[in-house]
PDB file of C-alpha atoms and ligand atoms in Angstrom:
ATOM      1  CA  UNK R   1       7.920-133.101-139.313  1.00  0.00           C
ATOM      2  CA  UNK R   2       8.832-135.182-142.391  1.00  0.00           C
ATOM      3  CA  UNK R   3      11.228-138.291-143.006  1.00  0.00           C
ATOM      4  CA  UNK R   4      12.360-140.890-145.666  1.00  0.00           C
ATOM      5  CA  UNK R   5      11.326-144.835-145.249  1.00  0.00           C
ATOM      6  CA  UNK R   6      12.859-145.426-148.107  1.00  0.00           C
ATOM      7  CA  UNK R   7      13.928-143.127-151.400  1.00  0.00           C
ATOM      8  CA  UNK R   8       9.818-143.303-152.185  1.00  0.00           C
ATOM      9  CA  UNK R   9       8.272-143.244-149.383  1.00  0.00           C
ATOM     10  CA  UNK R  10       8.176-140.176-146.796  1.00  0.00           C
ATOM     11  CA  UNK R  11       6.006-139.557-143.692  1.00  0.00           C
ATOM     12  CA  UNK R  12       4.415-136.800-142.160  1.00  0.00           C
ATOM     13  CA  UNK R  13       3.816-136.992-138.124  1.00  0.00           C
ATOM     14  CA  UNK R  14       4.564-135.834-134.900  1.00  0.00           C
ATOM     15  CA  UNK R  15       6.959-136.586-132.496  1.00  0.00           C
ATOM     16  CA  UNK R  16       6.683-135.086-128.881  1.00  0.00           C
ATOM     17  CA  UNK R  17       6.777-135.402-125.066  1.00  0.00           C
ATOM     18  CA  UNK R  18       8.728-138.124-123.658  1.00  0.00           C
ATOM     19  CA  UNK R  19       8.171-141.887-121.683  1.00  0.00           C
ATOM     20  CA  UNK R  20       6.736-144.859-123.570  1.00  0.00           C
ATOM     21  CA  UNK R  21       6.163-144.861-126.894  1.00  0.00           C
ATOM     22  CA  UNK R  22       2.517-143.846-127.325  1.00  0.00           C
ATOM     23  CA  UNK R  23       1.551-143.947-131.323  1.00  0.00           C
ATOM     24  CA  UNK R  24      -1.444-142.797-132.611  1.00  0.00           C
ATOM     25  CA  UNK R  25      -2.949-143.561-135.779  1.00  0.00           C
ATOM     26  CA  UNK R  26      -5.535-142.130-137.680  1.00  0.00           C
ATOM     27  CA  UNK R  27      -9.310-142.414-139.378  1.00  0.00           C
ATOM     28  CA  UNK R  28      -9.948-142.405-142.942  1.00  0.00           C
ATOM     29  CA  UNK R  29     -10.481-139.058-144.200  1.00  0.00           C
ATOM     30  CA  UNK R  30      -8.574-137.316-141.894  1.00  0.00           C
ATOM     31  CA  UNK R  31      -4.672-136.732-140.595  1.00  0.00           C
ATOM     32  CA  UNK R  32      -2.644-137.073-137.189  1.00  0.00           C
ATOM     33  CA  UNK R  33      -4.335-133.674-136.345  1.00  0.00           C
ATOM     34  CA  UNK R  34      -7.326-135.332-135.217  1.00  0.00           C
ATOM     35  CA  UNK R  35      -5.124-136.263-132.335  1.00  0.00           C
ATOM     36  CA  UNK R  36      -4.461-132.708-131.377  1.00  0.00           C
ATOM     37  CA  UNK R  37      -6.328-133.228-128.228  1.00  0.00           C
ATOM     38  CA  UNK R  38      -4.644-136.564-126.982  1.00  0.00           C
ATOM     39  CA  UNK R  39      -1.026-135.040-127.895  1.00  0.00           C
ATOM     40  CA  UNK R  40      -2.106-132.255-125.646  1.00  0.00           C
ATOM     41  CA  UNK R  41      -3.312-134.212-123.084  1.00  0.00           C
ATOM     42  CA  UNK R  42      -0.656-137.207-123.280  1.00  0.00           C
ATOM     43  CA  UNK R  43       2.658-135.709-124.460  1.00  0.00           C
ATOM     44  CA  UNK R  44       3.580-134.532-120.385  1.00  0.00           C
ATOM     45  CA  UNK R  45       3.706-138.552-119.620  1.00  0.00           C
ATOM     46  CA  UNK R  46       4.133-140.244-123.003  1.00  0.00           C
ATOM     47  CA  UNK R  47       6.366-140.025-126.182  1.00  0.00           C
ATOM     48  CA  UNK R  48       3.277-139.353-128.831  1.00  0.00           C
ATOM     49  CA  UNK R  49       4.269-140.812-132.178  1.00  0.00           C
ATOM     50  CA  UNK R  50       1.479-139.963-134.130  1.00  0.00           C
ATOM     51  CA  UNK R  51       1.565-139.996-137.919  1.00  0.00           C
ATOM     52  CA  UNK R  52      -0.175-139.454-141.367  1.00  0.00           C
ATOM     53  CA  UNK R  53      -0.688-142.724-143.585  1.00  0.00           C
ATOM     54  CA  UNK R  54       0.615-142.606-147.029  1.00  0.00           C
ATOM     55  CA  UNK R  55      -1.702-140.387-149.002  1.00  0.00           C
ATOM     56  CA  UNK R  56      -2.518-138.477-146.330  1.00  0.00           C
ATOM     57  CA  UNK R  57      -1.498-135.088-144.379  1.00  0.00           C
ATOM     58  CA  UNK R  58       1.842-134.685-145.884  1.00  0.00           C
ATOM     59  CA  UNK R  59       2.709-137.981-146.191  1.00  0.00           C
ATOM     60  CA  UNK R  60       3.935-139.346-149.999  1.00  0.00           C
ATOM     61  CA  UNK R  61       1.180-139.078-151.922  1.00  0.00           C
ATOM     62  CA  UNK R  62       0.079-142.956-153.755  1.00  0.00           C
ATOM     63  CA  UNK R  63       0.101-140.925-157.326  1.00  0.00           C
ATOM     64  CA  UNK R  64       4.004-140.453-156.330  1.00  0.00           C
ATOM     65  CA  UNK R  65       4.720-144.277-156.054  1.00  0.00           C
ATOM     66  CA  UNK R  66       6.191-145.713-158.659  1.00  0.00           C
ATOM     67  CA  UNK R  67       6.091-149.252-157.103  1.00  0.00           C
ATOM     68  CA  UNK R  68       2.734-151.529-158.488  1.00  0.00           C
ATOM     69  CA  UNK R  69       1.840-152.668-154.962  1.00  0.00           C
ATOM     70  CA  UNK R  70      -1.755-152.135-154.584  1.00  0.00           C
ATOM     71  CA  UNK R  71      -2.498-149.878-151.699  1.00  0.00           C
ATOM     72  CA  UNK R  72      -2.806-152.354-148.698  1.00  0.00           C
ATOM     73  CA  UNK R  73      -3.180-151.888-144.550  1.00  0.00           C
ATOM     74  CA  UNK R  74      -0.228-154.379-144.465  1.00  0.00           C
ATOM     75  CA  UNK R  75       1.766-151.433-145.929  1.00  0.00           C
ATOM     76  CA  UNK R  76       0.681-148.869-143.838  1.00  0.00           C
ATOM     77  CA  UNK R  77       1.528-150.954-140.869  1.00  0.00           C
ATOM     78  CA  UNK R  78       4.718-152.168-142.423  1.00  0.00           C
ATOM     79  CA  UNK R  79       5.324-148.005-142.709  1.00  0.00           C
ATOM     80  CA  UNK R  80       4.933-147.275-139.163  1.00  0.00           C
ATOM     81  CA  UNK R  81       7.215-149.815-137.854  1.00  0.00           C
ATOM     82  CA  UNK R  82       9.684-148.464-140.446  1.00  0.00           C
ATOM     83  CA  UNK R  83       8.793-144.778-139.031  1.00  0.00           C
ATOM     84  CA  UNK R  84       9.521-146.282-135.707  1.00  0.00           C
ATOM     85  CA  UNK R  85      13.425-147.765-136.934  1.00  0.00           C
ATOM     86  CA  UNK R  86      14.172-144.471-138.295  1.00  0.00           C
ATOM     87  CA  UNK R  87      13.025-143.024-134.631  1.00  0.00           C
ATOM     88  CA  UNK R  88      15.420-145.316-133.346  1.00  0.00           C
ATOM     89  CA  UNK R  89      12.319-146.208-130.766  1.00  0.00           C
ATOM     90  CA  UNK R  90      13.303-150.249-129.971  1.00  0.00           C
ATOM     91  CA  UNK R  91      11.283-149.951-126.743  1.00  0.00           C
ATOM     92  CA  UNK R  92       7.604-152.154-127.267  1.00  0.00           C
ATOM     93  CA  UNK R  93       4.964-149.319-127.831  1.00  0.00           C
ATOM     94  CA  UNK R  94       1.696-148.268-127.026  1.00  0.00           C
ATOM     95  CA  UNK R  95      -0.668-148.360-130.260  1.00  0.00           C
ATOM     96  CA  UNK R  96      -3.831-146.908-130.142  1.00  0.00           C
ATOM     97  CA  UNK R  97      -5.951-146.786-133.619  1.00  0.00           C
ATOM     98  CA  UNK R  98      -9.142-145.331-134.643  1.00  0.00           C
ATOM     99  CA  UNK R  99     -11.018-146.819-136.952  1.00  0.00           C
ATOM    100  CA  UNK R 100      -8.680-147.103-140.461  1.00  0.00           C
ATOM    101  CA  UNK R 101      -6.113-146.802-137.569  1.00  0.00           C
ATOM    102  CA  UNK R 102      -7.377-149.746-135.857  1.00  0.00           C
ATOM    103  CA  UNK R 103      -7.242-151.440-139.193  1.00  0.00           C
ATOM    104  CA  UNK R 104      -3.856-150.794-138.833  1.00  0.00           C
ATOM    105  CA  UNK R 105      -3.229-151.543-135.612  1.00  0.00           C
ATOM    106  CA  UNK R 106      -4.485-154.953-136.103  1.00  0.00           C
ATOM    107  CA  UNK R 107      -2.300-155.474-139.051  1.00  0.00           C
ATOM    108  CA  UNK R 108       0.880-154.584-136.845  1.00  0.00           C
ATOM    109  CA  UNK R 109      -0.388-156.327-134.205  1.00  0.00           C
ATOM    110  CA  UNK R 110      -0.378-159.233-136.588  1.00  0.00           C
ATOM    111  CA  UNK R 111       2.890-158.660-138.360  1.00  0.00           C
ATOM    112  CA  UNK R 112       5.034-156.920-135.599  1.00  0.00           C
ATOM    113  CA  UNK R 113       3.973-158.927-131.895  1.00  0.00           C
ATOM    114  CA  UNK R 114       7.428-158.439-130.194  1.00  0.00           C
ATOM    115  CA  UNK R 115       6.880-154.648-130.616  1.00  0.00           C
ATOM    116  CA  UNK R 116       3.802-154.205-128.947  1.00  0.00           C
ATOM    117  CA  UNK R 117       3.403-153.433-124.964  1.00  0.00           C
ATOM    118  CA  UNK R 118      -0.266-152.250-125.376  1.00  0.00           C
ATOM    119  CA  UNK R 119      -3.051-152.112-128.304  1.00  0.00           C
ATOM    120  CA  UNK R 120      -5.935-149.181-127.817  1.00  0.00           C
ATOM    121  CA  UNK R 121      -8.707-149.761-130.411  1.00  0.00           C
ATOM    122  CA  UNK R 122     -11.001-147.170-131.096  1.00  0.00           C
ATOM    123  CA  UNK R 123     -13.986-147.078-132.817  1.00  0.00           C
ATOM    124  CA  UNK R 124     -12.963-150.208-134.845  1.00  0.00           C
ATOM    125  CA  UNK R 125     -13.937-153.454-136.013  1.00  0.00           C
ATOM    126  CA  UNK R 126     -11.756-156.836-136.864  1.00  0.00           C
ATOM    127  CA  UNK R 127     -14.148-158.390-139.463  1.00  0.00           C
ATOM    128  CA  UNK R 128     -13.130-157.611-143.202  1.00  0.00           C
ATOM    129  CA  UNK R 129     -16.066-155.893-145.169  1.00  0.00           C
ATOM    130  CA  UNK R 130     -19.123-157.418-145.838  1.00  0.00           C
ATOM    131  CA  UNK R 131     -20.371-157.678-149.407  1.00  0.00           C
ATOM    132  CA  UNK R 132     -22.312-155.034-149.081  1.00  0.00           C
ATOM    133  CA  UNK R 133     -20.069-153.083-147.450  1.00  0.00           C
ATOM    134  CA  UNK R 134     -17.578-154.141-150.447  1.00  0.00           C
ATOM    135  CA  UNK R 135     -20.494-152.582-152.520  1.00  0.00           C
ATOM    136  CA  UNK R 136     -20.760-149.124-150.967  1.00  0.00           C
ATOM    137  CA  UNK R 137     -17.159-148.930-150.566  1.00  0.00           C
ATOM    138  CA  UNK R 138     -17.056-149.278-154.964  1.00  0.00           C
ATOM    139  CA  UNK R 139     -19.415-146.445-154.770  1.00  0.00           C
ATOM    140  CA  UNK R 140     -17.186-144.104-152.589  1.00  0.00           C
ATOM    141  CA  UNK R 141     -14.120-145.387-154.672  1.00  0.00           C
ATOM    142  CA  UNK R 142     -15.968-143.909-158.008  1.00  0.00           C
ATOM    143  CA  UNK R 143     -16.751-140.981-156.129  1.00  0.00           C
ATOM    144  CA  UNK R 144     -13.521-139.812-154.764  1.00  0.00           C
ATOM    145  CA  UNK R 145     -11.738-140.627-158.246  1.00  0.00           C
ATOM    146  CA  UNK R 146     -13.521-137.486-159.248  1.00  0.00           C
ATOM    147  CA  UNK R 147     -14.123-135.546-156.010  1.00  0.00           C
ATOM    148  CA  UNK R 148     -11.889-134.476-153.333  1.00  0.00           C
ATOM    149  CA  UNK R 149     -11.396-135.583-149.764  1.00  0.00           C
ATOM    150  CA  UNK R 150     -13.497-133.515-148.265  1.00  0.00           C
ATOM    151  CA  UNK R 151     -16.120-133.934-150.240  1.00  0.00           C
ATOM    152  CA  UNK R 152     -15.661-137.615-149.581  1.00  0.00           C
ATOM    153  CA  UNK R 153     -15.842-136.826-146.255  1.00  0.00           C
ATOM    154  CA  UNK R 154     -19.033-134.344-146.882  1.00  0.00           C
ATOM    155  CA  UNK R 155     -20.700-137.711-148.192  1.00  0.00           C
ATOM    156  CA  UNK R 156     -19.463-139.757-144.977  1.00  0.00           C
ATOM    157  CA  UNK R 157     -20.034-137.416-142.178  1.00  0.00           C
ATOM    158  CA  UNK R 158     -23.784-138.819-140.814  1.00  0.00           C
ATOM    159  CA  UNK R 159     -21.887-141.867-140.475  1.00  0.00           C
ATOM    160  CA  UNK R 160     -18.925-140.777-138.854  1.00  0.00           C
ATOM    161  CA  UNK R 161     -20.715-138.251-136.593  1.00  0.00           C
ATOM    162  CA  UNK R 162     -22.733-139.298-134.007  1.00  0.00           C
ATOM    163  CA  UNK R 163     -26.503-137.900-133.825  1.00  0.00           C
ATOM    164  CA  UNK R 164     -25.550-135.951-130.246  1.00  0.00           C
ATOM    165  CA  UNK R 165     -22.599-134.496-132.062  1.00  0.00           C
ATOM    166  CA  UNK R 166     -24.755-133.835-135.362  1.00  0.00           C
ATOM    167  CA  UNK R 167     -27.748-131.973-133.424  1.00  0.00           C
ATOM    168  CA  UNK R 168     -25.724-130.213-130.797  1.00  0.00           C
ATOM    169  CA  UNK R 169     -21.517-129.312-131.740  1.00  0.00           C
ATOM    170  CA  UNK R 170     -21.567-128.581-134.943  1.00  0.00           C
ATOM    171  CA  UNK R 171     -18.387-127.621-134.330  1.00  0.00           C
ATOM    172  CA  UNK R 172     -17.168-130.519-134.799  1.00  0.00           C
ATOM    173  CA  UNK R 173     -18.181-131.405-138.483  1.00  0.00           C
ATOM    174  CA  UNK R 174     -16.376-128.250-139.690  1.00  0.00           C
ATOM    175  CA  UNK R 175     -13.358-129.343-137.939  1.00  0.00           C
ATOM    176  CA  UNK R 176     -13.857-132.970-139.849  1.00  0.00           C
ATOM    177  CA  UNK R 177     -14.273-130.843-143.243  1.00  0.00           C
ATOM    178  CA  UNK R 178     -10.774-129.355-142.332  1.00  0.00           C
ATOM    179  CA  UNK R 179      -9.361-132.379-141.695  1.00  0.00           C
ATOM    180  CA  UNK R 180      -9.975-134.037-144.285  1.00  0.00           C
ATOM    181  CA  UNK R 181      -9.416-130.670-146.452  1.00  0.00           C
ATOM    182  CA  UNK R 182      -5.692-131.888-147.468  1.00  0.00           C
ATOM    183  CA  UNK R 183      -6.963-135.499-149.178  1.00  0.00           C
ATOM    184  CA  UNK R 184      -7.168-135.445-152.767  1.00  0.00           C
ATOM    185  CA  UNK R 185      -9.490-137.426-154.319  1.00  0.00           C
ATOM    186  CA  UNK R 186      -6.950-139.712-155.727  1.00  0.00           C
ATOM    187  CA  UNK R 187      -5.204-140.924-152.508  1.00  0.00           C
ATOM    188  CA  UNK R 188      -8.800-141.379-151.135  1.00  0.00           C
ATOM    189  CA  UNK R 189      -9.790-143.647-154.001  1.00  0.00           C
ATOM    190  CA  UNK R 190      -6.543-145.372-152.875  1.00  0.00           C
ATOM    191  CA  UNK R 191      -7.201-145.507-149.604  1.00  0.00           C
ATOM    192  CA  UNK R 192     -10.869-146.736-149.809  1.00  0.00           C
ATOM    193  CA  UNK R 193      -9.381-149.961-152.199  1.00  0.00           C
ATOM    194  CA  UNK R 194      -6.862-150.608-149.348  1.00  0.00           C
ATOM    195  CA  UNK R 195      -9.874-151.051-146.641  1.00  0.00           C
ATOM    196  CA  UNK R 196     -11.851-152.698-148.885  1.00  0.00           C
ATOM    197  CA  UNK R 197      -9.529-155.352-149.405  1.00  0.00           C
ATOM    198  CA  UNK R 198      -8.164-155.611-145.883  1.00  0.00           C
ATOM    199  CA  UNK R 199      -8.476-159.089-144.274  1.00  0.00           C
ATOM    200  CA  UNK R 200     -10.491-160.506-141.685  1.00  0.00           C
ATOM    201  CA  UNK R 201      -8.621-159.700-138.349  1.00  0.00           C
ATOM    202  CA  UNK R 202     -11.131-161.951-135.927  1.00  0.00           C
ATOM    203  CA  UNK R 203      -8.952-164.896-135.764  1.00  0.00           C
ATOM    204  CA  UNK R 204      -5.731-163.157-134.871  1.00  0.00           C
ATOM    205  CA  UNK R 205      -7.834-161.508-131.895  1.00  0.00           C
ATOM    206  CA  UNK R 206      -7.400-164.102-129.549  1.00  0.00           C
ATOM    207  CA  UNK R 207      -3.375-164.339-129.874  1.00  0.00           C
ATOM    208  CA  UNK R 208      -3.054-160.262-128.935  1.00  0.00           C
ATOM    209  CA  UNK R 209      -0.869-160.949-125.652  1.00  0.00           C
ATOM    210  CA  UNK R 210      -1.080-157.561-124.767  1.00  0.00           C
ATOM    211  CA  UNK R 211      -3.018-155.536-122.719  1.00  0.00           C
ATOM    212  CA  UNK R 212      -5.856-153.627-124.406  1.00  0.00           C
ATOM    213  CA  UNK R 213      -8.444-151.338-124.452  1.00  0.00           C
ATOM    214  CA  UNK R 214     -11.245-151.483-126.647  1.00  0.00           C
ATOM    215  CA  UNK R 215     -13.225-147.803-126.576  1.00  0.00           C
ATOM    216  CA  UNK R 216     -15.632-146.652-128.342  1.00  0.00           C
ATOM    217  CA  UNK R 217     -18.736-144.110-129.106  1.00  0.00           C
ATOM    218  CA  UNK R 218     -22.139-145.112-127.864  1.00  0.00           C
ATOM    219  CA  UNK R 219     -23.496-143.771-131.067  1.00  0.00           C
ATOM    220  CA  UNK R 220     -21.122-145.281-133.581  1.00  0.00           C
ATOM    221  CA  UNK R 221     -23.157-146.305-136.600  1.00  0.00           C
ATOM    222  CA  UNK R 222     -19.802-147.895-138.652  1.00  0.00           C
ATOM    223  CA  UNK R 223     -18.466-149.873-135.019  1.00  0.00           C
ATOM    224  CA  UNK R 224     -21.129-150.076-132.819  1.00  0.00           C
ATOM    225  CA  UNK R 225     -20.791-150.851-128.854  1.00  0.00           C
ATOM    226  CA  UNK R 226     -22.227-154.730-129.959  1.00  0.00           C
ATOM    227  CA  UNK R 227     -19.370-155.018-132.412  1.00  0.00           C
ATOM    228  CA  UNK R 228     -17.042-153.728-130.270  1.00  0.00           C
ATOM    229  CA  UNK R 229     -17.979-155.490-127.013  1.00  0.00           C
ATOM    230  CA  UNK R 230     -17.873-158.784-129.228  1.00  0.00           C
ATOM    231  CA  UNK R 231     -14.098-157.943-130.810  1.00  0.00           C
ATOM    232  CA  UNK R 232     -13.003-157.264-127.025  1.00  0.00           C
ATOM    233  CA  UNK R 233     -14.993-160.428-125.849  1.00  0.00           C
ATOM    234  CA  UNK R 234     -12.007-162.609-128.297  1.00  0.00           C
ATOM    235  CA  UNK R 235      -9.207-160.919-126.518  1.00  0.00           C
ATOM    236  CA  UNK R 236      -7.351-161.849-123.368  1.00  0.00           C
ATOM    237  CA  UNK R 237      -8.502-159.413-120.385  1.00  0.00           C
ATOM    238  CA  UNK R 238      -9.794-156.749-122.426  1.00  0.00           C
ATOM    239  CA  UNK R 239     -11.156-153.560-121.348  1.00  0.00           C
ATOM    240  CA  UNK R 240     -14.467-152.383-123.215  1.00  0.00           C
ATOM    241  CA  UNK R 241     -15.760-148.817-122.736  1.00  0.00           C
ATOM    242  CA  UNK R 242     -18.470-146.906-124.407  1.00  0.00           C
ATOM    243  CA  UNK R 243     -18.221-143.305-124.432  1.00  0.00           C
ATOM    244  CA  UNK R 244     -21.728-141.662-124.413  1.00  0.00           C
ATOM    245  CA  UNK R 245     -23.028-139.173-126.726  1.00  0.00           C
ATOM    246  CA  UNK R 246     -20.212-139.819-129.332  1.00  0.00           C
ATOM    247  CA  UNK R 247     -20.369-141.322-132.160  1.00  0.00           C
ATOM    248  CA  UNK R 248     -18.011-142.709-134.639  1.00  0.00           C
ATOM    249  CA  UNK R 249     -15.453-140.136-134.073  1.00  0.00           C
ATOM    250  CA  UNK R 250     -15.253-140.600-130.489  1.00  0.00           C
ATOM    251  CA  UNK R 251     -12.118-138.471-129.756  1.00  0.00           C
ATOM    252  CA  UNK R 252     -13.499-135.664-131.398  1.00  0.00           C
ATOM    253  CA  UNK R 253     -16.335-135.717-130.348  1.00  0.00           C
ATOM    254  CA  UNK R 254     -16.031-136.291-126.737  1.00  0.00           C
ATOM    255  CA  UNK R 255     -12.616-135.497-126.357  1.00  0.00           C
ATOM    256  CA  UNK R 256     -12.613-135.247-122.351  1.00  0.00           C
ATOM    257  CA  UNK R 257     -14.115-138.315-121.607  1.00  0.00           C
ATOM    258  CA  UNK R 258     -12.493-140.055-124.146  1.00  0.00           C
ATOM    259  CA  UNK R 259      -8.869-139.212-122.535  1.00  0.00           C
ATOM    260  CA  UNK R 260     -10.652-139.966-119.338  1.00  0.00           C
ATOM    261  CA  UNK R 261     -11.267-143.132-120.630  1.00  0.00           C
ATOM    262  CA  UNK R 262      -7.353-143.562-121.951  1.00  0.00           C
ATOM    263  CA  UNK R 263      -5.948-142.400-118.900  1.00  0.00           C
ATOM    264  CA  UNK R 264      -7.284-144.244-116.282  1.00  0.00           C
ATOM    265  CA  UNK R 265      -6.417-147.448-118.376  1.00  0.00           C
ATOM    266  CA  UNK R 266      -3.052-146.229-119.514  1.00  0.00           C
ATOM    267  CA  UNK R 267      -2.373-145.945-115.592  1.00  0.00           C
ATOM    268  CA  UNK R 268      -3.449-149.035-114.643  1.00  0.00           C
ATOM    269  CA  UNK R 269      -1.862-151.059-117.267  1.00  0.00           C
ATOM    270  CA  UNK R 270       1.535-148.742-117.716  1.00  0.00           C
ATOM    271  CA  UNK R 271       3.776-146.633-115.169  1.00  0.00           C
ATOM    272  CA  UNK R 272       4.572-143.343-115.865  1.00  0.00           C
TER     273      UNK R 272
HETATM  274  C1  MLT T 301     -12.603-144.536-140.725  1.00  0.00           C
HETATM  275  O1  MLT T 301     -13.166-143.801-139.913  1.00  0.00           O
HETATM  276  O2  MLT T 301     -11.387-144.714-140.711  1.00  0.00           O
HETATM  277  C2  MLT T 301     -13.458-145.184-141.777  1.00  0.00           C
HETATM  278  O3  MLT T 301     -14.797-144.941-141.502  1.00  0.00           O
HETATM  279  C3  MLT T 301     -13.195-146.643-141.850  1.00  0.00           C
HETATM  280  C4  MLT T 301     -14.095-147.354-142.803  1.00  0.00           C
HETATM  281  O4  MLT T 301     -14.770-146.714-143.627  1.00  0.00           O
HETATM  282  O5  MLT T 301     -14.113-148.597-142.773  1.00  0.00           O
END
């Protein structure tokens, strides 16, 4: 499905199932479809909300902008709130993020409280980059200007694949390169400049009122179980749970345990 934010800006996502709000935001190279397995799994108790950033799946492409506004996770959250108006969904949702996504999730979290009845974050971190990560990131930027998303994602995949996953499902890579098959190069170099320049979340981390779950793969070379024990350490009550044999990508990877994981927390922290 498609709709206008605004006479620039459209979005590509899905809608379906019905109950709280339950949105679902995606990694950097990919698309909503690397939810496919949660909307299965979730859409009998849930309304799943799940859609594609700007520059990605669908979505208005950045070359299509005309506005100078640098790409920025500020926007991206500002979008999905502005998805959820045009929804007409006023009831407090469920946001769970995976890693860009948590980016994002943080940033709404930040900019949009009163909305907000539970934060998941997945394979995430809070902390802005690093230098060095600032570094790399320069060197994927001049990369994608002149590749396309999948080979960006070609270049990125022993990081955001776990070794288990690597060794043993290669299933799972192709499905990443088909993911990410959509991305032009362009809207990744985009993309890559908005998490670059996203700020430091940590601060913010200990006014998140809201119940939350931080989950994550054991193997996760970009967020790994240290960082993300010590981001759910600075929030109120937090869950933290490692999924094993997964890596970065943790609901693709380990899709079962990872909804295992979801539901039992969704149920203790949510009616259906
Ligand atoms: C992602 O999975 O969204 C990216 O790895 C995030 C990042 O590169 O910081």
């Amino acid at each position: 499905m498609q709709i206008s934010l605004s006479p620039e800006v459209q979005l590509s996502y899905d809608n379906v199932g019905s109950g709280q709000p339950l949105v679902l935001l995606h990694a950097f190279p990919l698309s909503h479809e690397m939810w496919r397995g949660q909307i299965r799994e979730f859409a009998d108790d849930y309304q799943i909300i799940a859609p594609d950033a700007r520059g990605f799946g669908e979505s208005t492409s950045f070359d299509d902008l005309s506005t100078d506004a640098e790409p920025s996770l500020q926007l991206v959250a500002q979008d999905v709130v502005a998805l959820l108006d045009r929804l007409g969904v006023t009831q407090p949702i469920i946001l769970c993020g995976l890693s860009m996504g948590g980016y994002t999730a943080l940033e709404f979290a930040r900019q949009f409280p009163d909305r907000l009845a539970g934060l998941i974050l997945a394979d995430t971190r809070a902390d802005a980059d690093s230098d060095e990560a600032k570094k790399s990131r320069d060197e994927m930027i001049e990369f994608a200007r002149s590749h396309t998303g999948e080979a960006v994602a070609e270049k990125m995949l022993p990081k955001l694949l776990g070794q288990t996953t690597r060794e043993h499902n290669l299933a799972v890579a192709a499905r990443v390169r088909e993911l990410a098959e959509p991305l032009t190069g362009h809207n990744a170099a985009a993309m890559l400049t908005a998490l670059r320049n996203r700020r430091d979340s940590t601060e913010m981390l200990s006014e998140i009122k809201v119940p939350t779950l931080v989950v994550g793969g054991a193997e996760d070379e970009i967020c790994s179980p240290e960082i993300m024990a010590a981001m759910a350490a600075k929030i109120h009550g937090a869950r933290h749970e490692t999924i094993r044999d997964a890596g970065h990508l943790s609901n693709l990877e380990a899709p079962e345990s990872f909804n295992a994981v979801l539901r039992e927390w969704l149920s203790e922290n949510f009616a259906v």
